[in-house]
Amino acid sequence: MTPSTTVLSRVALAAAALVCPAALVAAPAHAEVVIDCAGGAVTVDQSVETVTLTGTCTDVVVSGSNTVVTMPGATSLSVTGANTDVTSSGPVGDLEVSAGNSSVTAPAAGTVTLGEGNDSARIAGTVGRVRLLAGNTRLVAGRTGAVLVRTSNATLRADRASKVVVRGANNTVRVGRLPTLKVVGANNRVTVAKGRTAVTVRGANNVVRVHRKA
């Protein structure tokens, strides 16, 4: 008679042989794709991939989702794919992000528009006009032109801005220097660290701290 322990061992080994191959299959990694802009416009429609753009780029559209893009700069950049991260080593011209949970990092930009929830941009240098139009958007920049915050729960941080208009609720603004500020809404928080600021506020429970009123 075969001992029961031997039979149980064989059953366990058979079960392990069926289970282990599936357990050892790793999640697919991002594929790596290189695209040469060749001095023209490019659309990045790959999803779940790592894409590197090379050469001189003009108008760049990133429509793929769950994608990581590295690029040398562009005359304009539009991000329409969700969950996408774009890093540029050069200025990106006019920037529009209209897909949720996407982010852009660049040294400079023209007009910046963040139009969907949880979009963000980090621009180290100068930015043109700024529009934050959806909830939980976030812009960190050096120096900006006029800023319109027309949403709720957005965040703006800048060393300097020419003008900020906030229309909405629960937004947070921190600026080093700001000549003109207008707030229309409730529960917004604005802090200006230096210089004189002309302030207009309408709404309840807004907290505005400026260095000196003009």
PDB file of C-alpha atoms in Angstrom:
ATOM      1  CA  MET A   1       0.000   0.000   0.000  1.00  0.00           C
ATOM      2  CA  THR A   2       1.286   3.485  -0.909  1.00  0.00           C
ATOM      3  CA  PRO A   3       1.572   5.706   2.155  1.00  0.00           C
ATOM      4  CA  SER A   4      -1.024   8.496   2.266  1.00  0.00           C
ATOM      5  CA  THR A   5       1.671  11.121   2.769  1.00  0.00           C
ATOM      6  CA  THR A   6       3.262  10.186  -0.588  1.00  0.00           C
ATOM      7  CA  VAL A   7      -0.086  10.530  -2.363  1.00  0.00           C
ATOM      8  CA  LEU A   8      -0.677  13.938  -0.786  1.00  0.00           C
ATOM      9  CA  SER A   9       2.804  15.079  -1.810  1.00  0.00           C
ATOM     10  CA  ARG A  10       2.161  14.121  -5.441  1.00  0.00           C
ATOM     11  CA  VAL A  11      -1.159  15.981  -5.419  1.00  0.00           C
ATOM     12  CA  ALA A  12       0.528  19.078  -3.985  1.00  0.00           C
ATOM     13  CA  LEU A  13       3.294  18.990  -6.624  1.00  0.00           C
ATOM     14  CA  ALA A  14       0.744  18.656  -9.426  1.00  0.00           C
ATOM     15  CA  ALA A  15      -1.203  21.625  -8.121  1.00  0.00           C
ATOM     16  CA  ALA A  16       1.982  23.680  -7.846  1.00  0.00           C
ATOM     17  CA  ALA A  17       2.877  22.840 -11.449  1.00  0.00           C
ATOM     18  CA  LEU A  18      -0.455  24.244 -12.588  1.00  0.00           C
ATOM     19  CA  VAL A  19      -0.304  27.399 -10.450  1.00  0.00           C
ATOM     20  CA  CYS A  20       3.356  28.448 -10.609  1.00  0.00           C
ATOM     21  CA  PRO A  21       3.608  29.328 -14.336  1.00  0.00           C
ATOM     22  CA  ALA A  22       0.761  31.829 -14.023  1.00  0.00           C
ATOM     23  CA  ALA A  23       2.222  33.279 -10.843  1.00  0.00           C
ATOM     24  CA  LEU A  24       5.602  33.789 -12.503  1.00  0.00           C
ATOM     25  CA  VAL A  25       4.240  35.850 -15.425  1.00  0.00           C
ATOM     26  CA  ALA A  26       5.280  39.473 -14.812  1.00  0.00           C
ATOM     27  CA  ALA A  27       3.126  42.478 -15.654  1.00  0.00           C
ATOM     28  CA  PRO A  28       3.982  43.820 -19.111  1.00  0.00           C
ATOM     29  CA  ALA A  29       6.535  46.640 -18.991  1.00  0.00           C
ATOM     30  CA  HIS A  30       6.216  49.844 -21.008  1.00  0.00           C
ATOM     31  CA  ALA A  31       7.583  49.324 -24.505  1.00  0.00           C
ATOM     32  CA  GLU A  32      10.204  51.845 -25.640  1.00  0.00           C
ATOM     33  CA  VAL A  33       9.482  53.807 -28.822  1.00  0.00           C
ATOM     34  CA  VAL A  34      11.709  56.448 -30.475  1.00  0.00           C
ATOM     35  CA  ILE A  35      10.129  58.910 -32.931  1.00  0.00           C
ATOM     36  CA  ASP A  36      12.069  61.469 -34.985  1.00  0.00           C
ATOM     37  CA  CYS A  37      10.080  64.698 -35.352  1.00  0.00           C
ATOM     38  CA  ALA A  38      12.165  65.509 -38.436  1.00  0.00           C
ATOM     39  CA  GLY A  39      11.290  69.192 -38.209  1.00  0.00           C
ATOM     40  CA  GLY A  40       7.541  68.642 -38.360  1.00  0.00           C
ATOM     41  CA  ALA A  41       4.372  67.844 -36.436  1.00  0.00           C
ATOM     42  CA  VAL A  42       4.021  64.576 -34.539  1.00  0.00           C
ATOM     43  CA  THR A  43       1.121  62.708 -32.939  1.00  0.00           C
ATOM     44  CA  VAL A  44       2.012  60.253 -30.175  1.00  0.00           C
ATOM     45  CA  ASP A  45      -0.902  57.825 -30.120  1.00  0.00           C
ATOM     46  CA  GLN A  46       0.873  54.922 -28.425  1.00  0.00           C
ATOM     47  CA  SER A  47      -0.589  53.805 -25.090  1.00  0.00           C
ATOM     48  CA  VAL A  48       1.139  52.078 -22.170  1.00  0.00           C
ATOM     49  CA  GLU A  49       4.537  52.853 -23.659  1.00  0.00           C
ATOM     50  CA  THR A  50       7.626  54.986 -23.088  1.00  0.00           C
ATOM     51  CA  VAL A  51       8.121  57.342 -26.034  1.00  0.00           C
ATOM     52  CA  THR A  52      11.183  59.476 -26.806  1.00  0.00           C
ATOM     53  CA  LEU A  53      10.905  62.238 -29.386  1.00  0.00           C
ATOM     54  CA  THR A  54      14.083  63.377 -31.142  1.00  0.00           C
ATOM     55  CA  GLY A  55      15.004  66.070 -33.654  1.00  0.00           C
ATOM     56  CA  THR A  56      13.230  69.394 -34.086  1.00  0.00           C
ATOM     57  CA  CYS A  57       9.525  69.226 -33.184  1.00  0.00           C
ATOM     58  CA  THR A  58       6.833  71.701 -34.213  1.00  0.00           C
ATOM     59  CA  ASP A  59       3.278  70.809 -33.095  1.00  0.00           C
ATOM     60  CA  VAL A  60       3.166  67.781 -30.795  1.00  0.00           C
ATOM     61  CA  VAL A  61      -0.058  65.997 -29.857  1.00  0.00           C
ATOM     62  CA  VAL A  62       0.015  63.262 -27.210  1.00  0.00           C
ATOM     63  CA  SER A  63      -3.217  61.288 -27.531  1.00  0.00           C
ATOM     64  CA  GLY A  64      -2.106  57.937 -26.089  1.00  0.00           C
ATOM     65  CA  SER A  65      -2.972  57.118 -22.496  1.00  0.00           C
ATOM     66  CA  ASN A  66      -0.821  55.739 -19.676  1.00  0.00           C
ATOM     67  CA  THR A  67       2.230  56.886 -21.620  1.00  0.00           C
ATOM     68  CA  VAL A  68       5.544  58.461 -20.567  1.00  0.00           C
ATOM     69  CA  VAL A  69       6.925  60.924 -23.129  1.00  0.00           C
ATOM     70  CA  THR A  70      10.339  62.620 -23.229  1.00  0.00           C
ATOM     71  CA  MET A  71      10.860  65.357 -25.805  1.00  0.00           C
ATOM     72  CA  PRO A  72      13.351  68.108 -26.770  1.00  0.00           C
ATOM     73  CA  GLY A  73      10.807  70.955 -27.007  1.00  0.00           C
ATOM     74  CA  ALA A  74       8.103  72.088 -29.452  1.00  0.00           C
ATOM     75  CA  THR A  75       6.295  75.094 -30.868  1.00  0.00           C
ATOM     76  CA  SER A  76       3.079  73.770 -29.286  1.00  0.00           C
ATOM     77  CA  LEU A  77       2.074  70.810 -27.133  1.00  0.00           C
ATOM     78  CA  SER A  78      -1.397  69.309 -26.696  1.00  0.00           C
ATOM     79  CA  VAL A  79      -1.999  66.414 -24.290  1.00  0.00           C
ATOM     80  CA  THR A  80      -5.322  64.653 -24.833  1.00  0.00           C
ATOM     81  CA  GLY A  81      -4.455  61.225 -23.414  1.00  0.00           C
ATOM     82  CA  ALA A  82      -5.228  60.429 -19.775  1.00  0.00           C
ATOM     83  CA  ASN A  83      -2.669  59.338 -17.181  1.00  0.00           C
ATOM     84  CA  THR A  84       0.187  60.657 -19.305  1.00  0.00           C
ATOM     85  CA  ASP A  85       3.475  62.222 -18.148  1.00  0.00           C
ATOM     86  CA  VAL A  86       5.412  64.470 -20.522  1.00  0.00           C
ATOM     87  CA  THR A  87       8.882  65.868 -19.791  1.00  0.00           C
ATOM     88  CA  SER A  88      10.452  68.392 -22.161  1.00  0.00           C
ATOM     89  CA  SER A  89      14.044  69.606 -22.056  1.00  0.00           C
ATOM     90  CA  GLY A  90      13.122  72.721 -24.060  1.00  0.00           C
ATOM     91  CA  PRO A  91      10.237  75.235 -24.232  1.00  0.00           C
ATOM     92  CA  VAL A  92       6.915  73.778 -25.395  1.00  0.00           C
ATOM     93  CA  GLY A  93       5.158  76.853 -26.802  1.00  0.00           C
ATOM     94  CA  ASP A  94       1.413  76.988 -26.175  1.00  0.00           C
ATOM     95  CA  LEU A  95       0.468  74.124 -23.851  1.00  0.00           C
ATOM     96  CA  GLU A  96      -2.986  72.589 -23.484  1.00  0.00           C
ATOM     97  CA  VAL A  97      -3.693  69.585 -21.251  1.00  0.00           C
ATOM     98  CA  SER A  98      -7.231  68.299 -21.727  1.00  0.00           C
ATOM     99  CA  ALA A  99      -7.041  64.779 -20.313  1.00  0.00           C
ATOM    100  CA  GLY A 100      -7.395  63.806 -16.681  1.00  0.00           C
ATOM    101  CA  ASN A 101      -4.476  62.845 -14.453  1.00  0.00           C
ATOM    102  CA  SER A 102      -1.825  64.049 -16.901  1.00  0.00           C
ATOM    103  CA  SER A 103       1.262  66.156 -16.175  1.00  0.00           C
ATOM    104  CA  VAL A 104       3.814  68.219 -18.095  1.00  0.00           C
ATOM    105  CA  THR A 105       7.257  69.416 -17.000  1.00  0.00           C
ATOM    106  CA  ALA A 106       9.143  71.992 -19.098  1.00  0.00           C
ATOM    107  CA  PRO A 107      11.533  74.955 -18.705  1.00  0.00           C
ATOM    108  CA  ALA A 108       9.180  77.491 -20.375  1.00  0.00           C
ATOM    109  CA  ALA A 109       5.829  77.726 -22.140  1.00  0.00           C
ATOM    110  CA  GLY A 110       3.473  80.121 -23.892  1.00  0.00           C
ATOM    111  CA  THR A 111      -0.208  80.104 -22.968  1.00  0.00           C
ATOM    112  CA  VAL A 112      -0.956  77.265 -20.521  1.00  0.00           C
ATOM    113  CA  THR A 113      -4.429  75.728 -20.257  1.00  0.00           C
ATOM    114  CA  LEU A 114      -5.233  72.920 -17.835  1.00  0.00           C
ATOM    115  CA  GLY A 115      -8.709  71.769 -18.755  1.00  0.00           C
ATOM    116  CA  GLU A 116      -9.438  68.443 -17.040  1.00  0.00           C
ATOM    117  CA  GLY A 117      -9.417  67.221 -13.464  1.00  0.00           C
ATOM    118  CA  ASN A 118      -6.117  66.399 -11.770  1.00  0.00           C
ATOM    119  CA  ASP A 119      -3.992  67.826 -14.589  1.00  0.00           C
ATOM    120  CA  SER A 120      -0.761  69.557 -13.599  1.00  0.00           C
ATOM    121  CA  ALA A 121       2.171  71.445 -15.095  1.00  0.00           C
ATOM    122  CA  ARG A 122       5.530  72.460 -13.679  1.00  0.00           C
ATOM    123  CA  ILE A 123       7.228  75.209 -15.703  1.00  0.00           C
ATOM    124  CA  ALA A 124      10.537  76.342 -14.227  1.00  0.00           C
ATOM    125  CA  GLY A 125      10.797  79.610 -16.142  1.00  0.00           C
ATOM    126  CA  THR A 126       8.433  82.013 -17.892  1.00  0.00           C
ATOM    127  CA  VAL A 127       4.818  81.264 -18.847  1.00  0.00           C
ATOM    128  CA  GLY A 128       2.414  83.379 -20.904  1.00  0.00           C
ATOM    129  CA  ARG A 129      -1.272  83.501 -20.000  1.00  0.00           C
ATOM    130  CA  VAL A 130      -2.610  80.790 -17.701  1.00  0.00           C
ATOM    131  CA  ARG A 131      -6.067  79.213 -17.498  1.00  0.00           C
ATOM    132  CA  LEU A 132      -6.963  76.669 -14.819  1.00  0.00           C
ATOM    133  CA  LEU A 133     -10.399  75.417 -15.828  1.00  0.00           C
ATOM    134  CA  ALA A 134     -10.991  72.124 -14.006  1.00  0.00           C
ATOM    135  CA  GLY A 135     -10.977  70.850 -10.452  1.00  0.00           C
ATOM    136  CA  ASN A 136      -7.776  69.777  -8.734  1.00  0.00           C
ATOM    137  CA  THR A 137      -5.553  71.255 -11.444  1.00  0.00           C
ATOM    138  CA  ARG A 138      -2.139  72.530 -10.380  1.00  0.00           C
ATOM    139  CA  LEU A 139       0.424  74.866 -11.929  1.00  0.00           C
ATOM    140  CA  VAL A 140       3.868  75.625 -10.490  1.00  0.00           C
ATOM    141  CA  ALA A 141       5.775  78.235 -12.478  1.00  0.00           C
ATOM    142  CA  GLY A 142       8.462  80.888 -12.353  1.00  0.00           C
ATOM    143  CA  ARG A 143       6.934  84.008 -13.878  1.00  0.00           C
ATOM    144  CA  THR A 144       3.491  84.135 -15.510  1.00  0.00           C
ATOM    145  CA  GLY A 145       1.315  86.555 -17.402  1.00  0.00           C
ATOM    146  CA  ALA A 146      -2.362  87.007 -16.514  1.00  0.00           C
ATOM    147  CA  VAL A 147      -3.902  84.021 -14.714  1.00  0.00           C
ATOM    148  CA  LEU A 148      -7.555  82.961 -14.742  1.00  0.00           C
ATOM    149  CA  VAL A 149      -8.635  80.360 -12.196  1.00  0.00           C
ATOM    150  CA  ARG A 150     -12.198  79.407 -13.156  1.00  0.00           C
ATOM    151  CA  THR A 151     -12.865  76.250 -11.179  1.00  0.00           C
ATOM    152  CA  SER A 152     -12.654  74.763  -7.681  1.00  0.00           C
ATOM    153  CA  ASN A 153      -9.822  73.167  -5.712  1.00  0.00           C
ATOM    154  CA  ALA A 154      -7.108  74.385  -8.094  1.00  0.00           C
ATOM    155  CA  THR A 155      -3.600  75.407  -7.007  1.00  0.00           C
ATOM    156  CA  LEU A 156      -1.320  78.096  -8.434  1.00  0.00           C
ATOM    157  CA  ARG A 157       2.227  78.719  -7.221  1.00  0.00           C
ATOM    158  CA  ALA A 158       4.454  81.256  -8.976  1.00  0.00           C
ATOM    159  CA  ASP A 159       7.358  83.569  -8.227  1.00  0.00           C
ATOM    160  CA  ARG A 160       5.589  86.410 -10.017  1.00  0.00           C
ATOM    161  CA  ALA A 161       2.373  86.996 -11.960  1.00  0.00           C
ATOM    162  CA  SER A 162       1.072  90.090 -13.724  1.00  0.00           C
ATOM    163  CA  LYS A 163      -2.559  89.545 -12.656  1.00  0.00           C
ATOM    164  CA  VAL A 164      -4.659  86.803 -11.051  1.00  0.00           C
ATOM    165  CA  VAL A 165      -8.441  86.448 -11.310  1.00  0.00           C
ATOM    166  CA  VAL A 166     -10.056  83.706  -9.226  1.00  0.00           C
ATOM    167  CA  ARG A 167     -13.638  82.696 -10.008  1.00  0.00           C
ATOM    168  CA  GLY A 168     -14.652  79.653  -8.000  1.00  0.00           C
ATOM    169  CA  ALA A 169     -14.268  78.061  -4.592  1.00  0.00           C
ATOM    170  CA  ASN A 170     -11.611  76.407  -2.458  1.00  0.00           C
ATOM    171  CA  ASN A 171      -8.717  77.467  -4.683  1.00  0.00           C
ATOM    172  CA  THR A 172      -5.200  78.142  -3.373  1.00  0.00           C
ATOM    173  CA  VAL A 173      -2.898  80.800  -4.826  1.00  0.00           C
ATOM    174  CA  ARG A 174       0.639  81.602  -3.638  1.00  0.00           C
ATOM    175  CA  VAL A 175       2.592  84.233  -5.555  1.00  0.00           C
ATOM    176  CA  GLY A 176       5.827  86.036  -4.748  1.00  0.00           C
ATOM    177  CA  ARG A 177       4.811  89.332  -6.387  1.00  0.00           C
ATOM    178  CA  LEU A 178       1.375  90.188  -7.795  1.00  0.00           C
ATOM    179  CA  PRO A 179       0.267  93.728  -8.815  1.00  0.00           C
ATOM    180  CA  THR A 180      -3.439  92.924  -9.306  1.00  0.00           C
ATOM    181  CA  LEU A 181      -5.734  90.370  -7.632  1.00  0.00           C
ATOM    182  CA  LYS A 182      -9.475  89.785  -8.078  1.00  0.00           C
ATOM    183  CA  VAL A 183     -11.373  87.073  -6.198  1.00  0.00           C
ATOM    184  CA  VAL A 184     -15.023  86.209  -6.846  1.00  0.00           C
ATOM    185  CA  GLY A 185     -16.170  83.146  -4.939  1.00  0.00           C
ATOM    186  CA  ALA A 186     -15.933  81.481  -1.553  1.00  0.00           C
ATOM    187  CA  ASN A 187     -13.316  79.785   0.615  1.00  0.00           C
ATOM    188  CA  ASN A 188     -10.379  80.785  -1.570  1.00  0.00           C
ATOM    189  CA  ARG A 189      -6.927  81.352  -0.066  1.00  0.00           C
ATOM    190  CA  VAL A 190      -4.462  83.782  -1.643  1.00  0.00           C
ATOM    191  CA  THR A 191      -1.013  84.743  -0.335  1.00  0.00           C
ATOM    192  CA  VAL A 192       1.296  87.339  -1.881  1.00  0.00           C
ATOM    193  CA  ALA A 193       4.750  87.591  -0.316  1.00  0.00           C
ATOM    194  CA  LYS A 194       6.193  90.873  -1.613  1.00  0.00           C
ATOM    195  CA  GLY A 195       5.361  94.195  -3.240  1.00  0.00           C
ATOM    196  CA  ARG A 196       2.112  96.113  -3.537  1.00  0.00           C
ATOM    197  CA  THR A 197      -1.128  94.458  -4.635  1.00  0.00           C
ATOM    198  CA  ALA A 198      -4.428  96.015  -5.732  1.00  0.00           C
ATOM    199  CA  VAL A 199      -7.097  93.714  -4.256  1.00  0.00           C
ATOM    200  CA  THR A 200     -10.782  93.148  -5.088  1.00  0.00           C
ATOM    201  CA  VAL A 201     -12.653  90.428  -3.177  1.00  0.00           C
ATOM    202  CA  ARG A 202     -16.293  89.355  -3.413  1.00  0.00           C
ATOM    203  CA  GLY A 203     -17.592  86.267  -1.634  1.00  0.00           C
ATOM    204  CA  ALA A 204     -17.641  84.527   1.726  1.00  0.00           C
ATOM    205  CA  ASN A 205     -14.824  83.055   3.792  1.00  0.00           C
ATOM    206  CA  ASN A 206     -11.997  84.099   1.477  1.00  0.00           C
ATOM    207  CA  VAL A 207      -8.586  84.497   3.128  1.00  0.00           C
ATOM    208  CA  VAL A 208      -6.343  86.999   1.341  1.00  0.00           C
ATOM    209  CA  ARG A 209      -2.915  87.940   2.668  1.00  0.00           C
ATOM    210  CA  VAL A 210      -0.898  90.488   0.726  1.00  0.00           C
ATOM    211  CA  HIS A 211       2.352  92.195   1.622  1.00  0.00           C
ATOM    212  CA  ARG A 212       0.971  95.666   1.018  1.00  0.00           C
ATOM    213  CA  LYS A 213      -2.202  96.959  -0.632  1.00  0.00           C
ATOM    214  CA  ALA A 214      -1.824  99.330  -3.559  1.00  0.00           C
TER     215      ALA A 214
END
